[in-house]
């Protein structure tokens, strides 16, 4: 079963502000910041589009372009190739909190520290978009001669979303050391595990 999600948005951020000894990786870090900026722009633009004309493939591709940079920075931090000048802080609007119910799109951005916070939200956004893409496939099946192909595409998108939610729950969230008390519900293991079912 798939749910209709509202995709989150994020604030601007530059990795250069947080990473020390980055001279040998300056091009890659600038590229990572640029790719993150693209994600931010695409998410903001998507909010302005009517629900029925949204192209989830565009956000999926943009996230797929950004993820290798993000994971590379994480790996370099863990291996010691990069060090932090200060904790990485990013802000994301929680889409599953009760703020949406009470205030609609005025949900506050929640700022948290750590590269894993960024990774959780990027992967959650990717899984939401894959789930929404599957709903789009199902909407056009009625009377379509390619129904079996579209059912397979919808199933593939849902399976990918479920796998990503499972990965977040069991591989990413447990690595986030000392998450703050104000962390959004999306960063709680049990929620991601439930979404993977």
XYZ file of C-alpha atoms in Angstrom:
197
model
C 0.000 0.000 0.000
C 1.235 3.471 -0.752
C 0.497 6.772 0.895
C 0.348 10.204 -0.638
C 3.214 12.188 0.869
C 3.989 15.843 0.941
C 7.655 16.210 0.058
C 9.798 18.178 2.495
C 11.824 21.269 1.708
C 15.203 22.222 3.074
C 17.204 25.321 3.840
C 20.368 26.408 2.063
C 23.656 24.945 3.262
C 27.272 24.939 2.093
C 29.558 22.050 3.037
C 32.582 24.378 2.911
C 31.296 26.080 6.073
C 31.557 22.839 8.029
C 34.539 20.934 6.612
C 38.168 21.519 7.521
C 41.270 20.264 5.665
C 39.182 20.129 2.502
C 41.728 21.603 0.100
C 42.346 18.332 -1.740
C 38.597 17.827 -2.143
C 37.580 21.424 -2.854
C 36.084 20.687 -6.285
C 34.084 17.719 -5.016
C 32.835 19.654 -1.979
C 31.758 22.561 -4.184
C 29.996 20.082 -6.474
C 28.262 18.493 -3.462
C 27.016 21.912 -2.347
C 25.803 22.654 -5.885
C 23.977 19.311 -6.086
C 22.342 19.948 -2.717
C 21.280 23.361 -3.982
C 19.644 21.668 -6.973
C 17.724 19.371 -4.598
C 16.527 22.395 -2.630
C 15.438 24.211 -5.794
C 13.603 21.206 -7.246
C 11.775 20.569 -3.960
C 10.721 24.210 -3.670
C 9.588 24.303 -7.307
C 7.647 21.074 -6.857
C 5.628 22.664 -4.041
C 4.400 25.315 -6.498
C 3.178 22.793 -9.074
C -0.333 21.347 -9.010
C -0.383 17.827 -7.559
C -1.567 16.239 -10.815
C 1.249 17.713 -12.960
C 4.216 16.924 -10.717
C 7.096 15.042 -12.297
C 8.494 12.801 -9.578
C 11.117 11.437 -11.941
C 12.777 14.873 -11.899
C 13.163 14.932 -8.097
C 14.230 11.269 -8.090
C 16.962 12.000 -10.653
C 18.096 15.077 -8.730
C 18.337 13.100 -5.488
C 20.191 10.307 -7.289
C 22.686 12.903 -8.536
C 23.235 14.281 -5.003
C 23.429 11.018 -3.023
C 26.904 9.907 -4.222
C 28.345 13.258 -3.112
C 26.646 13.060 0.279
C 27.744 9.466 0.874
C 31.300 10.319 -0.221
C 31.472 13.156 2.301
C 30.123 10.834 5.004
C 32.711 8.170 4.105
C 35.533 10.738 4.124
C 34.417 11.989 7.543
C 34.337 8.447 8.911
C 37.736 7.572 7.463
C 39.329 10.820 8.660
C 40.087 12.141 5.164
C 37.857 15.096 6.048
C 37.363 16.665 9.468
C 34.667 18.935 10.764
C 35.355 22.579 11.629
C 31.984 22.480 13.373
C 29.014 20.128 13.386
C 27.102 20.012 10.133
C 23.685 21.561 10.631
C 20.887 21.248 8.132
C 17.241 22.199 8.275
C 14.321 20.248 6.838
C 10.573 20.728 7.046
C 9.009 17.691 8.666
C 6.211 16.346 6.494
C 4.927 13.657 8.843
C 4.661 15.691 12.036
C 1.462 17.084 13.444
C 2.533 20.566 12.299
C 1.190 19.672 8.844
C -2.182 18.797 10.333
C -2.372 22.003 12.348
C -0.692 24.521 10.078
C -0.534 23.065 6.564
C 2.547 24.084 4.639
C 3.738 26.343 7.438
C 5.513 23.492 9.205
C 8.680 24.860 10.749
C 12.088 23.864 9.519
C 13.771 21.697 12.098
C 17.509 22.243 12.425
C 19.581 19.293 13.622
C 23.272 18.497 13.669
C 25.049 15.652 11.976
C 25.642 14.296 8.505
C 23.263 11.438 9.300
C 20.375 13.877 9.751
C 21.000 15.070 6.207
C 21.262 11.494 4.931
C 18.031 10.416 6.674
C 16.044 13.262 5.137
C 17.523 12.877 1.662
C 16.758 9.152 1.678
C 13.267 9.708 3.146
C 12.568 12.245 0.411
C 13.792 9.753 -2.189
C 11.519 7.030 -0.802
C 8.535 9.414 -0.638
C 9.133 10.383 -4.275
C 9.375 6.725 -5.383
C 6.120 6.006 -3.558
C 4.425 8.990 -5.202
C 5.766 7.879 -8.578
C 4.092 4.490 -8.071
C 0.771 6.253 -7.413
C 1.199 8.177 -10.667
C 1.678 4.898 -12.561
C -1.476 3.485 -10.989
C -3.532 6.552 -11.941
C -2.922 6.041 -15.669
C -3.507 2.285 -15.774
C -7.277 2.535 -16.263
C -7.948 1.579 -19.882
C -4.254 1.584 -20.857
C -3.027 -1.220 -23.137
C 0.293 -1.157 -21.273
C -1.330 -1.981 -17.929
C 0.972 -4.953 -17.130
C 4.054 -2.811 -17.756
C 2.666 0.011 -15.618
C 1.772 -2.410 -12.791
C 5.358 -3.664 -12.861
C 6.730 -0.108 -12.794
C 4.444 0.765 -9.867
C 5.525 -2.366 -7.997
C 9.206 -1.642 -8.673
C 8.838 1.916 -7.372
C 7.059 0.695 -4.223
C 9.649 -2.011 -3.637
C 12.416 0.560 -3.963
C 10.648 2.872 -1.503
C 10.166 0.022 0.981
C 13.820 -0.983 0.679
C 14.990 2.583 1.256
C 12.716 2.993 4.309
C 14.098 -0.301 5.676
C 17.683 0.831 5.031
C 17.022 4.125 6.839
C 15.512 2.332 9.847
C 18.144 -0.337 10.298
C 21.331 1.063 8.764
C 21.242 4.869 8.866
C 19.320 6.000 11.956
C 21.276 3.724 14.345
C 24.523 5.394 13.213
C 23.328 8.895 14.116
C 25.060 9.448 17.430
C 23.255 11.533 20.029
C 20.249 12.762 18.053
C 18.700 15.807 19.723
C 15.436 15.813 21.631
C 13.796 18.070 19.018
C 14.437 15.687 16.151
C 11.548 15.208 13.735
C 9.468 12.057 13.719
C 11.004 11.027 10.361
C 14.277 10.305 12.164
C 12.819 7.747 14.552
C 13.685 4.162 13.655
C 10.204 2.766 14.304
C 8.573 5.168 11.846
C 10.927 4.296 8.984
C 10.503 0.593 9.820
C 6.707 0.944 9.695
C 6.864 2.761 6.345
C 8.916 -0.128 4.935
C 6.047 -2.588 5.461
